[in-house]
Coordinates of N, CA and C in Angstrom, one line a residue:
M2 N 0.8 -1.4 0.0 CA 0.3 -0.2 0.0 C 0.9 1.2 0.0
Y3 N 0.5 2.2 -0.9 CA 1.3 3.2 -0.9 C 1.0 4.3 0.1
Y4 N 1.6 4.9 0.9 CA 1.4 6.2 1.9 C 2.3 7.4 1.2
P5 N 1.5 8.4 1.0 CA 1.9 9.6 0.4 C 2.6 10.1 1.9
Y6 N 3.8 10.8 1.5 CA 4.4 11.7 2.5 C 3.9 13.1 2.8
V7 N 3.7 13.0 4.1 CA 3.0 14.2 4.5 C 3.7 14.8 5.3
Q8 N 4.2 16.0 5.0 CA 5.4 16.8 5.8 C 4.7 17.3 7.2
Q9 N 5.4 16.9 8.2 CA 4.7 17.5 9.6 C 5.4 19.1 10.1
I10 N 4.4 19.7 9.9 CA 4.6 21.2 10.6 C 4.5 20.9 12.0
P11 N 5.9 21.5 12.7 CA 5.9 21.4 13.9 C 4.7 22.6 14.5
K12 N 3.7 22.2 15.5 CA 2.9 23.3 16.2 C 3.7 24.3 16.8
Q13 N 3.6 25.5 16.4 CA 4.3 26.8 17.4 C 3.6 26.9 18.5
D14 N 4.5 27.0 19.5 CA 4.1 27.2 20.7 C 3.6 28.6 21.0
R15 N 2.5 28.7 22.0 CA 1.9 29.8 22.2 C 2.6 30.8 22.9
R16 N 2.6 32.0 22.6 CA 3.7 32.9 23.5 C 2.7 33.5 24.5
V17 N 3.4 34.0 25.6 CA 3.0 34.3 26.6 C 2.9 36.0 27.0
M18 N 1.8 36.6 27.7 CA 1.9 38.1 27.8 C 1.9 38.0 29.2
T19 N 2.5 38.8 29.9 CA 2.2 39.0 31.6 C 2.2 40.5 31.6
V20 N 1.1 40.7 32.4 CA 0.6 42.0 32.7 C 0.3 42.3 34.3
T21 N 0.6 43.5 35.0 CA 0.3 43.6 36.0 C -0.9 44.3 36.4
G22 N -2.0 43.9 37.2 CA -3.1 44.8 37.5 C -3.3 45.3 39.0
I23 N -3.5 46.5 39.0 CA -3.6 47.4 40.1 C -5.2 47.7 40.6
G24 N -5.4 47.3 41.6 CA -6.7 47.8 42.1 C -6.7 48.6 43.5
N25 N -7.6 49.7 43.6 CA -7.5 50.7 44.9 C -8.8 50.8 45.4
Q26 N -8.9 50.8 46.6 CA -10.0 51.1 47.3 C -9.6 52.1 48.6
S27 N -10.4 53.4 48.4 CA -10.1 54.4 49.5 C -11.6 54.2 50.4
I28 N -10.8 54.2 51.6 CA -11.8 54.1 52.8 C -11.6 54.8 53.7
A29 N -12.6 55.5 54.7 CA -12.6 56.0 55.5 C -12.0 55.2 57.0
P30 N -11.2 55.6 57.5 CA -11.0 54.9 59.0 C -11.9 55.2 59.9
D31 N -12.1 53.8 60.8 CA -13.0 53.7 61.7 C -12.6 53.4 63.1
T32 N -11.3 53.1 63.2 CA -10.7 52.7 64.0 C -9.0 53.6 64.3
A33 N -8.7 53.6 65.6 CA -7.3 54.6 65.8 C -6.5 53.5 66.8
N34 N -5.1 53.5 66.5 CA -4.6 53.0 67.5 C -3.4 54.2 68.0
I35 N -3.4 54.5 69.2 CA -2.6 55.7 69.6 C -1.7 54.9 70.7
Q36 N -0.1 55.5 70.6 CA 0.9 55.3 71.5 C 0.8 56.4 72.5
L37 N 0.8 56.3 73.9 CA 1.0 57.1 74.9 C 2.0 57.0 75.7
E38 N 2.8 57.6 76.2 CA 4.0 57.6 77.2 C 4.1 58.5 78.1
V39 N 4.4 57.7 79.2 CA 4.8 58.6 80.6 C 6.4 58.4 80.7
R40 N 7.1 59.6 80.8 CA 8.3 59.8 80.9 C 8.7 60.4 82.4
T41 N 9.4 60.0 83.3 CA 9.9 60.6 84.7 C 11.5 60.4 84.7
E42 N 12.0 61.4 85.5 CA 13.3 61.5 85.8 C 13.5 61.6 87.0
S43 N 14.6 60.8 87.7 CA 15.1 61.2 89.1 C 16.4 60.7 89.3
M44 N 17.1 61.3 90.0 CA 18.4 61.0 90.6 C 18.3 59.5 91.0
E45 N 17.2 59.3 91.8 CA 17.1 57.7 92.2 C 16.2 56.8 91.5
L46 N 16.6 55.7 91.2 CA 15.9 55.0 90.0 C 14.4 54.6 90.5
T47 N 14.6 54.0 92.0 CA 13.1 53.9 92.6 C 12.0 54.9 92.7
Q48 N 12.6 56.0 92.9 CA 11.6 57.3 93.0 C 11.1 57.7 91.4
A49 N 12.1 57.4 90.5 CA 11.4 57.6 88.9 C 10.2 56.3 88.7
Q50 N 10.8 55.3 89.1 CA 9.8 54.2 88.8 C 8.4 54.4 89.4
Q51 N 8.6 54.8 90.7 CA 7.5 54.8 91.4 C 6.4 56.1 90.7
E52 N 7.0 57.4 90.5 CA 6.4 58.5 90.0 C 5.5 58.0 88.8
N53 N 6.6 57.2 88.0 CA 6.0 56.7 86.6 C 4.9 55.9 86.4
A54 N 5.0 54.9 88.0 CA 3.6 54.0 88.1 C 2.6 54.8 88.4
Y55 N 2.6 55.8 89.3 CA 1.5 56.3 89.4 C 1.0 57.3 88.6
V56 N 1.7 58.0 87.5 CA 1.3 58.8 86.8 C 0.3 57.9 85.6
M57 N 1.1 57.0 85.4 CA 0.5 55.8 84.4 C -0.9 55.3 84.8
N58 N -0.9 55.0 85.8 CA -2.3 54.6 86.5 C -3.1 55.6 86.4
Q59 N -2.8 56.8 86.7 CA -3.6 57.8 86.5 C -4.4 58.0 84.8
V60 N -3.4 57.9 84.2 CA -3.8 57.7 82.6 C -4.6 56.8 82.2
I61 N -4.4 55.5 82.7 CA -5.2 54.4 82.4 C -6.3 54.5 83.0
E62 N -6.4 55.1 84.4 CA -8.0 55.4 84.9 C -8.9 56.1 84.1
S63 N -8.2 57.3 83.5 CA -8.7 58.2 83.1 C -9.6 57.5 81.5
L64 N -8.5 57.0 81.0 CA -8.9 56.2 79.8 C -10.3 55.2 79.9
L65 N -10.1 54.6 81.3 CA -11.3 53.5 81.4 C -12.4 54.4 81.7
D66 N -12.4 55.8 82.4 CA -13.6 56.3 82.6 C -14.2 56.8 81.3
L67 N -13.4 56.9 80.4 CA -14.2 57.2 79.0 C -14.8 56.3 78.4
G68 N -14.7 55.2 78.8 CA -15.0 54.1 78.4 C -14.5 53.3 77.3
I69 N -13.1 53.5 77.3 CA -12.2 52.6 76.6 C -11.9 51.3 77.4
S70 N -12.1 50.2 76.7 CA -12.1 49.0 77.6 C -10.9 48.6 77.8
S71 N -10.4 47.9 78.9 CA -9.1 47.3 79.4 C -8.5 46.5 78.4
E72 N -9.7 46.0 77.6 CA -8.8 45.0 76.4 C -8.3 45.6 75.6
N73 N -8.5 47.0 75.3 CA -7.7 47.9 74.2 C -6.7 48.6 74.8
I74 N -6.4 48.3 76.0 CA -5.0 49.1 76.6 C -4.1 47.9 76.6
K75 N -2.9 48.2 76.2 CA -1.9 47.2 76.3 C -0.5 48.0 76.6
T76 N 0.4 47.4 77.3 CA 1.8 48.2 77.5 C 2.5 47.5 76.3
V77 N 3.4 48.3 75.8 CA 4.1 47.8 74.6 C 5.5 48.3 74.9
S78 N 5.9 49.1 75.8 CA 7.4 48.7 76.2 C 7.6 49.6 77.5
Y79 N 8.5 49.5 78.1 CA 9.2 49.8 79.7 C 10.7 50.2 79.5
T80 N 11.3 51.2 79.4 CA 12.7 51.3 79.7 C 13.1 52.0 80.5
I81 N 14.6 52.0 81.0 CA 15.0 52.7 82.0 C 16.4 53.1 81.2
F82 N 16.8 54.2 81.4 CA 18.1 54.7 80.8 C 18.6 55.5 81.8
P83 N 20.0 55.3 82.1 CA 20.6 56.5 83.1 C 21.0 57.8 81.9
Q84 N 20.7 58.8 82.5 CA 21.0 60.2 81.6 C 22.5 60.8 81.9
Y85 N 23.1 61.3 81.3 CA 24.4 62.0 81.3 C 24.3 63.5 80.8
D86 N 25.1 64.5 81.1 CA 25.3 65.5 80.8 C 26.9 65.5 80.6
Y87 N 27.2 66.5 79.5 CA 28.8 66.6 79.5 C 29.2 67.9 79.6
V88 N 30.0 67.9 80.8 CA 30.6 69.1 81.4 C 31.8 69.1 81.0
E89 N 32.5 70.5 80.1 CA 34.0 70.7 80.1 C 34.5 69.0 79.6
G90 N 33.9 68.4 78.6 CA 34.3 67.1 78.3 C 34.1 65.9 79.2
K91 N 33.6 66.3 80.3 CA 33.4 65.2 81.1 C 31.7 64.7 81.2
Q92 N 31.6 63.3 81.6 CA 30.3 62.7 81.9 C 30.0 62.8 83.0
V93 N 28.7 63.6 83.3 CA 28.2 63.7 84.4 C 26.7 63.3 84.3
F94 N 26.6 62.5 85.5 CA 25.2 61.6 85.7 C 24.3 62.6 86.2
R95 N 23.1 62.7 85.3 CA 21.8 63.5 85.6 C 20.8 62.8 86.3
G96 N 20.6 61.7 86.2 CA 19.5 60.7 86.5 C 19.0 59.5 86.1
F97 N 17.8 58.8 86.2 CA 17.6 57.6 85.5 C 16.3 58.5 84.6
E98 N 16.1 58.0 83.4 CA 14.7 58.2 82.9 C 14.2 56.8 82.9
V99 N 12.7 57.1 83.2 CA 11.9 55.8 83.1 C 10.7 56.4 82.2
T100 N 10.6 55.0 81.1 CA 9.5 55.2 80.1 C 8.5 54.2 79.9
N101 N 7.2 54.5 80.2 CA 6.4 53.5 80.2 C 5.3 53.7 78.9
A102 N 5.5 52.9 78.0 CA 4.5 53.2 76.9 C 3.4 52.4 76.7
I103 N 2.2 52.9 76.5 CA 0.9 52.0 76.3 C 0.1 52.0 74.9
S104 N -0.3 51.1 74.4 CA -1.0 51.5 73.1 C -2.7 51.5 73.4
V105 N -3.3 52.1 72.6 CA -4.6 52.4 73.0 C -5.2 52.3 71.9
K106 N -6.4 51.2 71.4 CA -7.3 51.0 70.6 C -8.8 51.5 70.6
V107 N -8.7 53.0 70.2 CA -9.9 53.8 70.0 C -11.0 53.1 69.1
P108 N -12.0 52.7 69.4 CA -13.0 52.1 68.3 C -13.5 53.0 67.5
S109 N -13.9 54.4 68.0 CA -14.7 55.3 67.4 C -13.6 56.6 67.1
I110 N -13.5 56.8 65.8 CA -12.4 58.2 65.1 C -13.1 59.2 66.0
E111 N -14.2 59.5 66.4 CA -14.7 60.8 66.8 C -13.9 60.8 68.1
Q112 N -13.5 59.8 69.0 CA -13.5 59.7 70.2 C -11.8 60.1 70.2
V113 N -11.0 60.1 69.4 CA -9.6 59.9 69.3 C -9.3 61.5 69.8
G114 N -9.7 62.7 69.6 CA -9.0 63.8 69.8 C -9.4 64.0 71.7
K115 N -10.4 63.3 72.1 CA -10.8 63.4 73.4 C -9.7 62.6 74.2
V116 N -9.5 61.3 73.8 CA -8.8 60.5 74.3 C -7.2 61.1 74.8
I117 N -6.7 61.7 73.6 CA -5.7 62.0 73.6 C -5.4 63.5 74.9
D118 N -6.6 64.3 74.8 CA -6.6 65.3 75.9 C -6.7 64.8 77.2
V119 N -7.5 63.8 77.5 CA -7.6 63.5 78.8 C -6.0 62.8 79.1
A120 N -5.8 61.9 78.3 CA -4.4 61.5 78.6 C -3.2 62.2 79.0
V121 N -3.5 63.3 78.2 CA -2.3 64.4 78.3 C -2.6 65.2 79.8
Q122 N -3.7 65.8 80.3 CA -4.3 66.1 81.4 C -3.9 65.3 82.2
N123 N -3.9 63.9 82.3 CA -3.7 62.9 83.4 C -2.1 62.8 83.6
G124 N -1.2 63.2 82.4 CA 0.3 63.0 82.8 C 1.1 62.2 81.8
A125 N 0.4 61.8 81.0 CA 0.6 61.3 79.7 C 1.8 62.7 79.1
N126 N 3.0 62.3 78.4 CA 3.7 63.8 78.1 C 4.5 63.3 77.0
S127 N 4.0 62.3 75.9 CA 4.5 62.0 74.6 C 3.2 61.3 74.2
V128 N 2.9 61.5 72.7 CA 2.1 60.5 71.9 C 3.0 60.5 70.8
S129 N 3.6 59.0 70.6 CA 4.4 58.6 70.0 C 4.0 58.2 68.7
N130 N 2.7 58.0 68.2 CA 2.4 57.8 66.8 C 0.4 57.3 66.8
I131 N 0.0 58.2 65.8 CA -1.4 57.5 65.6 C -1.4 56.9 64.3
Q132 N -1.9 55.5 64.4 CA -2.3 55.2 63.2 C -3.8 54.6 63.0
F133 N -4.4 55.0 62.1 CA -5.8 54.8 61.6 C -6.0 53.5 60.5
T134 N -7.2 52.8 61.2 CA -7.2 51.4 60.6 C -8.9 51.3 60.1
V135 N -9.3 50.4 59.6 CA -10.4 50.1 59.2 C -10.9 48.5 59.7
N136 N -12.1 48.6 60.0 CA -12.6 47.0 60.6 C -12.9 46.5 59.2
N137 N -12.8 44.9 59.0 CA -13.4 44.5 57.9 C -12.4 44.7 56.8
E138 N -11.1 45.0 57.2 CA -10.0 45.3 56.1 C -10.2 44.2 54.9
E139 N -10.2 42.9 55.4 CA -9.8 42.0 54.5 C -11.0 42.2 53.3
L140 N -12.2 42.4 53.7 CA -13.4 42.7 52.9 C -13.1 43.7 52.1
H141 N -12.7 45.0 52.3 CA -12.3 45.9 51.2 C -11.2 45.5 50.3
Y142 N -10.1 44.8 51.0 CA -9.1 43.9 49.9 C -9.3 43.3 49.0
E143 N -10.6 42.7 49.3 CA -10.9 41.6 48.1 C -11.8 42.1 47.4
K144 N -12.1 43.7 47.6 CA -13.0 44.1 46.7 C -11.9 44.8 45.4
A145 N -10.9 45.2 46.3 CA -9.4 45.9 45.4 C -8.7 44.9 44.8
L146 N -8.8 43.6 44.9 CA -8.5 42.6 44.5 C -9.2 42.3 42.9
I147 N -10.7 42.4 43.0 CA -11.4 42.0 41.9 C -11.0 43.4 40.8
L148 N -10.7 44.6 41.5 CA -10.6 45.8 40.4 C -9.3 45.5 39.9
A149 N -8.2 44.7 40.6 CA -7.0 44.7 40.1 C -6.9 43.6 39.1
L150 N -7.9 42.6 38.9 CA -8.1 41.6 38.2 C -8.6 42.3 36.6
E151 N -9.7 42.9 37.1 CA -10.0 43.6 35.9 C -9.3 44.6 35.3
N152 N -8.4 45.1 35.8 CA -7.4 46.0 35.4 C -6.3 45.4 34.6
A153 N -5.8 44.0 34.8 CA -4.9 43.4 34.5 C -5.7 42.7 32.8
V154 N -7.1 42.4 33.1 CA -7.6 41.9 31.8 C -7.9 43.0 31.0
S155 N -8.2 44.2 31.2 CA -8.3 45.3 30.3 C -6.9 45.8 29.7
K156 N -5.7 45.9 30.7 CA -4.4 46.0 30.1 C -3.9 44.8 28.9
A157 N -4.3 43.8 29.1 CA -3.9 42.6 28.2 C -4.6 42.9 26.9
Q158 N -6.0 43.0 27.0 CA -6.4 43.3 25.5 C -6.1 44.7 25.1
A159 N -6.0 45.7 25.7 CA -5.6 47.0 25.1 C -4.3 46.6 24.1
I160 N -3.1 45.6 24.7 CA -1.7 45.3 24.3 C -2.3 44.6 23.0
A161 N -3.1 43.4 23.1 CA -3.5 42.7 21.7 C -4.0 43.7 20.9
N162 N -5.1 44.3 21.3 CA -5.6 44.9 20.1 C -4.8 45.9 19.5
T163 N -3.7 46.6 20.2 CA -2.7 47.3 19.8 C -1.9 46.5 18.5
M164 N -1.7 45.5 19.1 CA -0.4 44.7 18.5 C -1.0 43.8 17.3
Q165 N -2.4 43.6 17.5 CA -3.2 42.8 16.4 C -2.9 41.3 16.9
L166 N -3.0 41.2 18.0 CA -2.6 39.7 18.5 C -4.1 39.2 18.6
Q167 N -4.1 37.8 18.7 CA -5.2 37.1 19.1 C -5.0 36.6 20.5
L168 N -5.8 37.2 21.3 CA -5.7 36.9 23.0 C -6.7 36.0 23.5
D169 N -5.9 34.9 24.2 CA -6.9 33.9 24.7 C -7.3 34.7 26.1
P170 N -8.5 34.9 26.1 CA -9.1 35.9 27.6 C -8.9 35.3 28.9
T171 N -8.6 33.8 29.1 CA -8.7 33.3 30.0 C -7.2 33.0 30.8
P172 N -6.6 33.7 31.6 CA -5.3 33.5 32.1 C -4.8 32.2 32.4
T173 N -3.4 32.0 32.2 CA -3.0 31.2 32.6 C -2.4 30.6 33.9
T174 N -2.1 32.0 34.2 CA -1.6 32.2 35.7 C -1.9 33.5 36.4
I175 N -2.2 33.3 37.6 CA -2.8 34.6 38.5 C -1.8 34.4 39.8
I176 N -0.9 35.5 40.0 CA -0.1 35.6 40.9 C -0.3 36.9 41.6
E177 N -1.2 36.7 43.3 CA -1.3 37.8 43.7 C 0.0 38.2 44.4
V178 N 0.4 39.7 44.6 CA 1.3 40.2 45.0 C 1.1 40.9 46.1
R179 N 1.6 40.4 47.2 CA 0.9 41.1 48.5 C 1.8 41.4 49.3
G180 N 2.6 42.7 49.8 CA 3.5 43.0 50.6 C 3.1 43.7 51.6
E181 N 3.7 44.3 52.7 CA 3.2 45.1 53.8 C 3.8 46.5 53.6
E182 N 2.6 47.2 53.6 CA 3.0 48.8 53.3 C 3.1 49.6 54.8
P183 N 3.7 50.5 54.9 CA 3.9 51.3 55.7 C 2.5 51.7 56.3
E184 N 2.0 51.8 57.5 CA 0.6 52.6 58.0 C 0.9 54.0 57.9
G185 N 1.8 54.8 57.9 CA 1.9 56.1 58.0 C 1.7 56.6 59.4
P186 N 2.7 55.9 60.3 CA 2.5 56.8 61.7 C 2.7 58.1 61.7
R187 N 2.4 59.1 62.9 CA 2.1 60.4 62.4 C 2.5 61.1 64.3
P188 N 4.1 60.8 64.1 CA 4.8 61.3 65.6 C 4.6 62.8 66.2
F189 N 4.4 62.9 67.2 CA 4.2 64.4 67.6 C 4.3 64.4 69.3
M190 N 5.1 65.2 69.7 CA 5.2 65.4 71.2 C 3.8 65.9 71.8
A191 N 3.1 65.8 72.7 CA 1.9 65.9 73.3 C 1.9 66.6 74.9
K192 N 2.9 67.8 74.7 CA 2.8 68.7 75.9 C 2.4 69.6 75.9
E193 N 1.7 70.6 76.0 CA 0.9 71.7 75.7 C 0.1 71.9 74.5
M194 N -0.8 70.7 74.5 CA -1.8 70.2 73.6 C -2.8 71.2 73.6
A195 N -3.8 71.5 72.8 CA -5.0 72.4 73.0 C -6.0 71.7 73.7
A196 N -7.2 72.4 74.4 CA -8.3 71.8 75.0 C -8.8 71.0 74.5
S197 N -9.1 70.9 72.8 CA -9.4 69.9 72.1 C -8.8 69.7 70.7
T198 N -8.1 68.6 70.9 CA -7.2 68.4 69.6 C -8.0 67.9 68.8
P199 N -7.9 68.8 67.6 CA -8.2 68.2 66.0 C -7.5 67.1 65.7
I200 N -8.3 66.0 65.0 CA -7.8 65.0 64.5 C -8.2 64.7 63.1
E201 N -7.5 64.8 61.9 CA -8.2 64.4 60.7 C -7.7 63.0 60.1
P202 N -8.4 62.2 60.2 CA -7.9 60.9 59.7 C -7.6 60.6 58.3
G203 N -8.5 61.3 57.6 CA -8.3 61.4 55.9 C -8.8 59.9 55.4
Q204 N -7.9 59.4 54.5 CA -8.7 58.0 53.8 C -7.6 57.5 53.9
I205 N -7.9 56.1 53.8 CA -6.9 55.0 54.2 C -7.0 54.2 52.7
E206 N -5.9 54.2 51.9 CA -5.8 53.3 50.7 C -5.4 51.9 50.8
I207 N -6.4 51.2 50.4 CA -6.1 49.8 50.2 C -5.9 49.3 48.6
T208 N -4.9 48.7 48.6 CA -4.2 48.4 47.4 C -3.9 46.9 47.1
A209 N -4.4 46.6 46.0 CA -4.1 44.8 45.4 C -3.7 45.2 44.2
T210 N -2.5 44.2 44.2 CA -1.8 44.0 43.1 C -1.5 42.4 42.7
V211 N -2.0 42.3 41.4 CA -1.9 41.0 40.4 C -0.9 40.9 39.4
K212 N -0.2 39.5 39.1 CA 0.5 39.7 37.8 C -0.2 38.4 37.2
V213 N -0.7 38.7 36.0 CA -1.2 37.7 35.4 C -1.2 37.5 33.9
Q214 N -0.7 36.1 33.5 CA -0.3 35.9 32.3 C -1.5 35.3 31.2
F215 N -1.2 36.0 30.0 CA -2.2 35.4 29.1 C -1.3 34.8 28.0
Q216 N -2.0 33.8 27.2 CA -1.4 33.3 25.9 C -2.3 33.9 24.7
Y217 N -1.2 34.2 23.5 CA -1.7 34.6 22.4 C -0.9 33.9 21.1

């Protein structure tokens, strides 16, 4: 039997296009975390510690009276440092500095200014930072993720149309790129604050990023 020769044309591998999709959600924060500090100094370490404990207890009691739950108040650091001055090139001991820092979660943005005012009035002498957050952040992130995927598809289609390529609209690979972003602490000293401290939380930007591959 005669079998005609049929040339085998190798199937061309499909090429891959990789695009990055980004989605953003701007959300008004509804929760704040504040770090309050009490710093005391004395030539005697015991005296500095006792004074610090007394003042910090006053601060905590005042926060509890405002309705802040004890579960939302926690110690984040307690440090003791000897202090020195330099006089004519010589190191002169000035005393001990004791610093006790607590983190306070304020569940209502409207209450942040009042919390700061009351804490300062009762002895807190430094506010290290304020960090605004939002409840159900994961839910908002998922919405941003949807926008990121839509953005990736739109980019891929725009490239294909421009280059006159036959794009397979079904992605072959989707990689979620998730990294920690700085939350933007706002440091300031809290000695001589106004009777009513204005707080402007602004907006929180929640961003999702994906890398998506398509064949064409």
